[in-house]
Tab-separated table of C-alpha atoms and ligand atoms in Angstrom:
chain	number	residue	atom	x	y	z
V	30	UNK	CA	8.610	8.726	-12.316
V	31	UNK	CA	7.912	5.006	-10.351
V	32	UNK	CA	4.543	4.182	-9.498
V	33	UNK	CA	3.357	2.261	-6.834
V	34	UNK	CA	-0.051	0.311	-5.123
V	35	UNK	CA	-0.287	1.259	-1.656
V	36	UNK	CA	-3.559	-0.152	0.365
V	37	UNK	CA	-4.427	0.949	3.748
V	38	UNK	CA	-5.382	-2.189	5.087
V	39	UNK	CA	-8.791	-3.211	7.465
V	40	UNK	CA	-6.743	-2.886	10.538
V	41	UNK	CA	-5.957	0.489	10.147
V	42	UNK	CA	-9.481	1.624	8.702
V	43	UNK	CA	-10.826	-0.002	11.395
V	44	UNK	CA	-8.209	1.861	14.124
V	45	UNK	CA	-9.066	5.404	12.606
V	46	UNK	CA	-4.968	5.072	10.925
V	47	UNK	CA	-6.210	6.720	7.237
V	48	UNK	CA	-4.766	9.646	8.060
V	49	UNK	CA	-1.860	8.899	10.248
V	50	UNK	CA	-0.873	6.295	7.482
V	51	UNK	CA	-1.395	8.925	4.413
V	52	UNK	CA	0.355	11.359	6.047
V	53	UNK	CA	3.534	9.793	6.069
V	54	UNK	CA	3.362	9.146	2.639
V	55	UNK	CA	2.814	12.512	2.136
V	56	UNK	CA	5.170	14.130	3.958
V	57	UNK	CA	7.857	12.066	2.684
V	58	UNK	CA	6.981	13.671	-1.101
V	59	UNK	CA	5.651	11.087	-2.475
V	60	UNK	CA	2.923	12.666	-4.868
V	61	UNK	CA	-0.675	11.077	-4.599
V	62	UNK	CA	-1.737	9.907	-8.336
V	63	UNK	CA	-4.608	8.135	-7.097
V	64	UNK	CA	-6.930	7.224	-4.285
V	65	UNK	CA	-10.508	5.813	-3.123
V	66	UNK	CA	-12.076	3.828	-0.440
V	67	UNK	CA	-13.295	0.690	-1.562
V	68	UNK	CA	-14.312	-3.439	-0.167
V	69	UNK	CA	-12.302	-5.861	-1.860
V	70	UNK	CA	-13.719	-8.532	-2.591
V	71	UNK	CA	-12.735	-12.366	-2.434
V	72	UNK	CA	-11.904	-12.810	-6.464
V	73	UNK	CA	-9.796	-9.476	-5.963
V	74	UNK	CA	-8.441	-10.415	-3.157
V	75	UNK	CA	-7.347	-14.151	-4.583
V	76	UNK	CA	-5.599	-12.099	-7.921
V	77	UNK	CA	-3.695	-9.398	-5.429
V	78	UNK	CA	-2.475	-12.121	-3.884
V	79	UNK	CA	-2.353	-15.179	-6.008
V	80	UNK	CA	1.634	-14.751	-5.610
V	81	UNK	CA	1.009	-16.393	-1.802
V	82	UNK	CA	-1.846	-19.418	-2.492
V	83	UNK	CA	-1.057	-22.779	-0.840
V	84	UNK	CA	0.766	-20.754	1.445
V	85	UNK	CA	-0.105	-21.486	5.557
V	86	UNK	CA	-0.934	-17.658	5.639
V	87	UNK	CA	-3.245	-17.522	2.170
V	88	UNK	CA	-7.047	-17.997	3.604
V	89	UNK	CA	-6.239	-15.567	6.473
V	90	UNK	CA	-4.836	-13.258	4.256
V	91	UNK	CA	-7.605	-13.354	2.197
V	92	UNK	CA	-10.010	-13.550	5.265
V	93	UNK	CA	-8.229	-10.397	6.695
V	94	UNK	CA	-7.963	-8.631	3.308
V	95	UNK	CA	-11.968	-8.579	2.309
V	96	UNK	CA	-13.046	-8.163	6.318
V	97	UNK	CA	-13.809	-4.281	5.907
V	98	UNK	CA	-13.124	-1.431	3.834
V	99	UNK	CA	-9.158	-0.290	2.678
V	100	UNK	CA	-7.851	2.412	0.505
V	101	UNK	CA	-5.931	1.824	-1.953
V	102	UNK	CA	-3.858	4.677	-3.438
V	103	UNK	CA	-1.237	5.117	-6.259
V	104	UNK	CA	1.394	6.766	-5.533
V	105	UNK	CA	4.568	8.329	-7.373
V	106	UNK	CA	7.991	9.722	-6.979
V	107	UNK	CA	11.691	8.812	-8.342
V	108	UNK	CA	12.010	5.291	-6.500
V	109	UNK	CA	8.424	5.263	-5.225
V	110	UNK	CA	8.443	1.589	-4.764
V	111	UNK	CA	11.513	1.369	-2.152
V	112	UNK	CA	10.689	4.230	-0.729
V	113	UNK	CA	7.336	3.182	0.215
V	114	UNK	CA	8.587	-0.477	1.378
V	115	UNK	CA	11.163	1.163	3.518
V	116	UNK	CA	8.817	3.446	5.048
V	117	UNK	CA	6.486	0.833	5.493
V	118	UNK	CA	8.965	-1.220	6.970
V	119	UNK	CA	9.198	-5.221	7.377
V	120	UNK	CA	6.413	-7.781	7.124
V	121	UNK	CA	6.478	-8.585	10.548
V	122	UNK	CA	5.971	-5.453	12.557
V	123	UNK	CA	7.538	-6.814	15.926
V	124	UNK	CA	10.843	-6.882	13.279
V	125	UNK	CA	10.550	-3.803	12.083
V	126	UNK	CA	12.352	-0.411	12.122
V	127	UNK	CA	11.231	1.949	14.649
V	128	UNK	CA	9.789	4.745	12.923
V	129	UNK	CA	8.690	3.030	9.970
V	130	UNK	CA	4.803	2.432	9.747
V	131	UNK	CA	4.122	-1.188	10.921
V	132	UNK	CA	6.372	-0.474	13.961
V	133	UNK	CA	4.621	2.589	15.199
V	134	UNK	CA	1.713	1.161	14.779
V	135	UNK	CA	1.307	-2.977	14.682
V	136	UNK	CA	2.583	-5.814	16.425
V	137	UNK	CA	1.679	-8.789	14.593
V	138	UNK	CA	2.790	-10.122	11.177
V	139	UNK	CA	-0.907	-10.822	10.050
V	140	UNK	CA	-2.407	-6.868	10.822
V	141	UNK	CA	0.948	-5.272	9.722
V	142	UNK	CA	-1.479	-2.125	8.400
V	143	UNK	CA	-0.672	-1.731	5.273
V	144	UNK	CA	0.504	-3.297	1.467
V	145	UNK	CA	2.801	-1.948	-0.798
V	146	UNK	CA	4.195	-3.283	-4.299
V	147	UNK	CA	7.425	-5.009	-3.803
V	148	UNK	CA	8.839	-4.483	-7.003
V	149	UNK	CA	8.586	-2.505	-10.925
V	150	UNK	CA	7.043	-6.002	-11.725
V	151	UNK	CA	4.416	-6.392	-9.190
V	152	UNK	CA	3.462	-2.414	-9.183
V	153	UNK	CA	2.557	-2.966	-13.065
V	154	UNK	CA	0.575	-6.093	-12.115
V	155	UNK	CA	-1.471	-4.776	-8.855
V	156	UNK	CA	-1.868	-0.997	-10.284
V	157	UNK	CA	-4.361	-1.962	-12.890
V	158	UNK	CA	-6.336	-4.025	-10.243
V	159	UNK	CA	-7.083	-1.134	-8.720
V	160	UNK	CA	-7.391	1.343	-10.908
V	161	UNK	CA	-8.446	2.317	-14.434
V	162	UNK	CA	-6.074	4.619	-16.503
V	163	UNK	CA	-8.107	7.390	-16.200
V	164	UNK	CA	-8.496	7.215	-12.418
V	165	UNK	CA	-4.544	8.060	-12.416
V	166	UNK	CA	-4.016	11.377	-12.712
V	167	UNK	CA	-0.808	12.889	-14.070
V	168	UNK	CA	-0.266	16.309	-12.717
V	169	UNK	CA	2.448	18.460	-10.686
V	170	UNK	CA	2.393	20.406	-7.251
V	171	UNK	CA	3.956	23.807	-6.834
V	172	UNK	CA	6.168	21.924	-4.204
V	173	UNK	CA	7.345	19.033	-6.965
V	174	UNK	CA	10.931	21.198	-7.548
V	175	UNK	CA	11.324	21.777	-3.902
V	176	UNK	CA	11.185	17.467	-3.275
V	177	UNK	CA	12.296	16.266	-6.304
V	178	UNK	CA	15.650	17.736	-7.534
J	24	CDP	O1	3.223	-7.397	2.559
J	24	CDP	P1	4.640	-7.862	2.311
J	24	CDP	O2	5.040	-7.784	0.861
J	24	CDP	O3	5.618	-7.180	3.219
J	24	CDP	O4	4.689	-9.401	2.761
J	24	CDP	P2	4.387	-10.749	1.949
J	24	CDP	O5	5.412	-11.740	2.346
J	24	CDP	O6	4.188	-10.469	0.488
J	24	CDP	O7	2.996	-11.229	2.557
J	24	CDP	C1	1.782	-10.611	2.189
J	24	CDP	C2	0.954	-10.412	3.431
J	24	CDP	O8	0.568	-11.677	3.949
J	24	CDP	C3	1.650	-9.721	4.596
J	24	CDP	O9	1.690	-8.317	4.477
J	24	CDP	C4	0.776	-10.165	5.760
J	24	CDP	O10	-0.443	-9.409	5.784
J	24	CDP	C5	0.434	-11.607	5.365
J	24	CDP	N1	1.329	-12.589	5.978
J	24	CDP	C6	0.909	-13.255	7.133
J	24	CDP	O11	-0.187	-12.994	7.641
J	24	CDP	N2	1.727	-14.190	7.715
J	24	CDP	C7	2.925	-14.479	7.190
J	24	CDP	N3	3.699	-15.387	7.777
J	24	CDP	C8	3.365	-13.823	6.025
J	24	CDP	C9	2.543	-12.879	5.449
J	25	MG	MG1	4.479	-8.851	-0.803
């Protein structure tokens, strides 16, 4: 089964969205492996997003990133990663999907709400930034053969 990093970013902490924001998640099936509250801090930050330095966007990013607390959760399912990006929706939420996360709840590209891994590549990279090995717990729900077929 796909794992994926998920952070609820300082927007949405900030706008009282943590539960909204899991909730979706949740309801959708995805399975919650791991999850905490936590301040990232500027080194952290600068690693989770090395991919985007130089970029116009970088010091805001990382400005906006370490400006108050996020959670950060792992989460699992067959397809995990797509499935999260789609139900996140696109970067920019004035482009994105109604329904989908940064729609219902953003309007601007810089506090679109909420990061997820954007590829098998980039999950295995930002997981273990987050989280130790034994912070990911491997387990089933009752409900597993009801979402997953
Ligand atoms: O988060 P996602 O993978 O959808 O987008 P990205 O292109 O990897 O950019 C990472 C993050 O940088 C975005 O989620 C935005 O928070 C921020 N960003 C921004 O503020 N302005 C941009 N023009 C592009 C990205
Ligand atoms: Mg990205």
């Amino acid at each position: 089964m796909e794992r994926t990093l998920v952070i609820i970013k300082p927007d949405a902490v900030q706008r009282g969205l943590i539960g909204e924001i899991i909730a979706r998640f949740e309801r959708r099936g995805l399975r919650i492996a791991a999850l905490k509250l936590m301040q990232i801090d500027e080194p952290l930050a600068r690693r989770h997003y090395a991919v985007h330095e130089g970029k116009p966007f970088y010091e805001p990013l990382i400005r906006y990133i370490t400006s108050s607390p996020v959670v950060v959760m792992v989460l699992e399912g067959n397809d995990a990663i797509e499935i999260v990006r789609r139900t996140m929706g696109a970067t920019n939420p004035a482009e994105a999907a109604p329904g989908t996360i940064r729609a219902d709840f953003g309007l601007e590209i810089g506090r679109n709400l909420v990061h997820g891994s954007d590829g098998p590549e980039t999950a295995a990279f930002e997981v273990p930034l987050f989280f130790t090995e034994d912070e990911i717990l491997s387990y089933e729900r009752d409900t597993d053969r009801w979402i997953f077929e």
